[in-house]
């Protein structure tokens, strides 16, 4: 079945550091990828929609200058958390959608980001 | 806002059949209903998807009545490893297929 790989799985870094998270679709092309954030005991919250070859679409309340998204190819999207602070600590999850309509999204295994 | 609502939690015992119902009064004519399972510290895993009537795969069945205002995920003979959060979702196809997650149903399977 469709596989989405997310890297790294865990990051621990100091406040002020910028962190890049990669999301790859391993066996299919994904014109659209999505980035979510999940806090403990809460549901996933959609942050942005990443479109190959164009600018990402951010959900209301998500700072585009804080969370930089690049979707340079049909198999790779990256999320960069710039100048991360402790409140950015969270579980970040990406998903990818197969080009053909009606196909379900497939999710990566998430990245646990901890800012000290 | 999520287009679906479901019970926050359910309890069950090993070997029982579990049915989780989801309400979606306002889904569009061409919307699919999709269910995901999530374990702690993992990404959601696709379980099953349907449009109407009944869909069955190796892990679950999905029942969608004719009016499509609700759906029921059926898990046959659950085990302890089925303890997880289950999400009922309907992709926003007019917005690139994005998924807006509700609270999900936290299923606890006891021995």
Coordinates of C-alpha atoms in Angstrom, one line a residue:
Chain A
X1 CA 0.0 0.0 0.0
X2 CA 0.9 3.7 -0.2
X3 CA 3.7 4.7 2.2
X4 CA 4.6 8.1 3.5
X5 CA 7.9 8.5 5.2
X6 CA 8.6 11.3 7.7
X7 CA 12.0 12.3 9.0
X8 CA 13.3 12.8 11.6
X9 CA 11.0 11.0 14.0
X10 CA 12.2 13.0 17.0
X11 CA 14.0 16.3 17.5
X12 CA 15.2 17.9 20.6
X13 CA 16.8 21.3 20.3
X14 CA 17.4 24.7 21.9
X15 CA 15.1 27.6 21.7
X16 CA 15.8 29.8 18.7
X17 CA 16.9 26.9 16.4
X18 CA 15.2 26.3 13.1
X19 CA 14.1 22.7 12.5
X20 CA 13.3 21.1 9.1
X21 CA 11.0 18.1 8.8
X22 CA 10.8 16.1 5.6
X23 CA 7.8 14.2 4.3
X24 CA 8.2 11.8 1.4
X25 CA 5.7 9.7 -0.6
X26 CA 7.7 6.5 -1.3
X27 CA 5.7 4.7 -3.9
X28 CA 3.3 7.2 -5.4
X29 CA 3.2 10.8 -6.6
X30 CA 1.5 13.4 -4.5
X31 CA 0.6 16.7 -5.9
X32 CA -0.8 17.7 -2.5
X33 CA 0.6 17.1 0.9
X34 CA -0.8 18.3 4.2
X35 CA 0.9 19.2 7.5
X36 CA -0.8 18.7 10.9
X37 CA 0.1 19.5 14.5
X38 CA -1.1 17.5 17.4
X39 CA -0.8 18.4 21.1
X40 CA -1.1 15.8 23.8
X41 CA -4.6 14.4 24.3
X42 CA -5.9 16.5 21.4
X43 CA -6.9 15.8 17.8
X44 CA -4.9 16.6 14.7
X45 CA -5.0 20.2 13.6
X46 CA -4.5 21.0 10.0
X47 CA -1.7 23.7 9.6
X48 CA -1.4 24.0 5.8
X49 CA -1.9 22.4 2.4
X50 CA 1.3 21.9 0.4
X51 CA 1.0 22.1 -3.3
X52 CA 3.8 20.9 -5.6
X53 CA 5.2 23.8 -7.6
X54 CA 3.2 26.5 -5.8
X55 CA 2.8 28.3 -2.5
X56 CA 1.3 26.5 0.4
X57 CA -2.1 27.4 1.7
X58 CA -2.2 28.0 5.4
X59 CA -5.1 27.6 7.8
X60 CA -6.3 30.5 9.7
X61 CA -4.1 31.4 12.6
X62 CA -1.0 29.6 11.3
X63 CA 1.9 31.9 10.8
X64 CA 3.3 31.3 7.3
X65 CA 6.6 33.0 8.2
X66 CA 7.0 30.8 11.2
X67 CA 6.2 27.5 9.5
X68 CA 7.8 27.5 6.1
X69 CA 6.6 24.9 3.6
X70 CA 8.3 23.8 0.4
X71 CA 7.0 21.2 -2.0
X72 CA 9.7 21.0 -4.6
X73 CA 8.8 17.7 -6.1
X74 CA 5.9 15.2 -6.4
X75 CA 7.4 13.1 -3.7
X76 CA 8.8 15.6 -1.1
X77 CA 7.4 18.4 1.1
X78 CA 9.3 20.0 3.9
X79 CA 8.2 22.0 6.9
X80 CA 10.7 24.3 8.6
X81 CA 9.8 25.6 12.0
X82 CA 11.8 28.8 12.2
X83 CA 13.3 30.2 15.4
X84 CA 11.5 27.5 17.4
X85 CA 10.3 28.2 20.9
X86 CA 9.0 25.9 23.7
X87 CA 5.4 26.6 22.7
X88 CA 6.2 25.1 19.3
X89 CA 6.9 21.8 20.9
X90 CA 4.4 19.3 19.5
X91 CA 3.8 16.3 17.3
X92 CA 4.0 17.2 13.7
X93 CA 2.4 14.9 11.1
X94 CA 2.3 15.0 7.3
X95 CA 0.0 13.3 4.9
X96 CA 0.0 12.8 1.2
X97 CA -2.8 12.3 -1.3
X98 CA -2.6 10.2 -4.4
X99 CA -3.2 12.1 -7.5
X100 CA -6.2 10.1 -8.6
X101 CA -9.5 11.3 -7.1
X102 CA -11.3 9.4 -4.3
X103 CA -8.1 7.9 -2.9
X104 CA -7.5 8.2 0.8
X105 CA -4.7 10.2 2.3
X106 CA -1.8 8.4 3.8
X107 CA 0.0 9.7 6.9
X108 CA 3.6 9.7 8.0
X109 CA 4.5 8.5 11.5
X110 CA 5.0 12.0 12.8
X111 CA 7.9 14.0 14.2
X112 CA 8.1 14.7 17.9
X113 CA 9.6 18.2 18.3
X114 CA 10.8 19.2 21.7
X115 CA 12.2 22.7 22.2
X116 CA 14.2 23.3 25.4
Chain B
X1 CA -15.1 22.8 11.6
X2 CA -15.2 19.1 11.3
X3 CA -18.1 17.8 9.2
X4 CA -18.5 14.7 11.4
X5 CA -19.4 14.0 15.1
X6 CA -18.8 10.8 17.0
X7 CA -18.8 9.6 20.6
X8 CA -15.7 10.7 22.6
X9 CA -15.1 7.3 24.1
X10 CA -16.2 3.6 24.1
X11 CA -15.3 0.6 26.1
X12 CA -15.3 -3.0 25.0
X13 CA -13.9 -6.4 25.9
X14 CA -11.7 -8.7 23.9
X15 CA -13.6 -10.8 21.4
X16 CA -16.6 -8.5 21.1
X17 CA -17.8 -6.7 18.0
X18 CA -17.5 -2.9 18.3
X19 CA -19.7 -0.5 16.3
X20 CA -18.7 3.1 16.3
X21 CA -21.3 5.5 14.8
X22 CA -20.5 8.8 13.1
X23 CA -23.0 11.5 12.3
X24 CA -22.5 13.6 9.2
X25 CA -25.7 15.5 8.5
X26 CA -24.2 17.9 6.0
X27 CA -21.8 16.0 3.8
X28 CA -22.0 16.8 0.1
X29 CA -23.4 14.5 -2.5
X30 CA -20.0 13.4 -3.7
X31 CA -18.3 13.2 -0.3
X32 CA -16.7 9.9 0.8
X33 CA -16.6 8.8 4.4
X34 CA -13.2 7.7 5.6
X35 CA -12.1 6.1 8.9
X36 CA -8.6 6.2 10.4
X37 CA -7.1 4.6 13.5
X38 CA -4.4 6.3 15.5
X39 CA -2.1 4.9 18.2
X40 CA -0.2 7.2 20.6
X41 CA 2.8 8.9 19.0
X42 CA 2.0 7.5 15.6
X43 CA 0.3 9.0 12.5
X44 CA -3.2 8.0 11.6
X45 CA -3.6 4.7 9.7
X46 CA -6.3 4.3 7.0
X47 CA -8.9 1.7 7.9
X48 CA -11.7 1.9 5.4
X49 CA -13.5 4.3 3.0
X50 CA -17.0 4.2 1.6
X51 CA -19.6 6.2 -0.3
X52 CA -22.9 4.3 0.4
X53 CA -24.2 0.9 1.5
X54 CA -21.6 -1.5 2.8
X55 CA -17.9 -1.8 2.4
X56 CA -15.8 -4.6 3.9
X57 CA -12.1 -5.3 4.0
X58 CA -9.9 -7.5 6.0
X59 CA -10.0 -5.4 9.2
X60 CA -13.4 -3.7 9.3
X61 CA -16.8 -3.1 7.7
X62 CA -18.4 0.3 7.0
X63 CA -22.2 0.7 6.8
X64 CA -23.6 3.8 5.3
X65 CA -27.4 4.1 5.0
X66 CA -29.2 5.5 2.0
X67 CA -29.6 9.0 3.5
X68 CA -25.8 9.1 4.2
X69 CA -26.4 11.2 7.3
X70 CA -24.5 8.7 9.4
X71 CA -22.1 5.8 9.1
X72 CA -21.0 2.9 11.3
X73 CA -17.6 1.4 11.6
X74 CA -17.8 -2.2 12.7
X75 CA -14.7 -4.0 14.1
X76 CA -15.3 -7.7 14.5
X77 CA -13.8 -9.5 17.5
X78 CA -11.6 -6.8 18.9
X79 CA -8.4 -7.5 20.7
X80 CA -6.3 -5.4 23.1
X81 CA -4.3 -4.1 20.2
X82 CA -7.4 -2.4 18.8
X83 CA -7.2 0.1 21.7
X84 CA -6.8 3.4 19.8
X85 CA -8.5 6.6 18.7
X86 CA -10.8 6.2 15.7
X87 CA -11.6 9.1 13.4
X88 CA -14.5 9.5 11.0
X89 CA -13.7 12.0 8.3
X90 CA -14.9 13.4 5.0
X91 CA -12.4 14.9 2.7
X92 CA -12.9 18.5 1.5
X93 CA -12.5 17.7 -2.2
X94 CA -13.2 21.3 -3.2
X95 CA -10.2 22.3 -1.1
X96 CA -7.6 19.8 -2.3
X97 CA -9.0 16.9 -0.3
X98 CA -7.9 18.2 3.1
X99 CA -9.2 16.5 6.2
X100 CA -10.6 18.4 9.2
X101 CA -10.3 16.2 12.3
X102 CA -12.9 16.1 15.0
X103 CA -12.2 14.7 18.5
X104 CA -12.4 11.1 17.4
X105 CA -13.5 8.1 19.5
X106 CA -11.1 6.7 22.0
X107 CA -11.8 3.0 22.1
X108 CA -10.5 1.0 25.1
X109 CA -10.5 -2.7 24.8
X110 CA -10.3 -4.6 28.1
X111 CA -9.3 -8.2 28.7

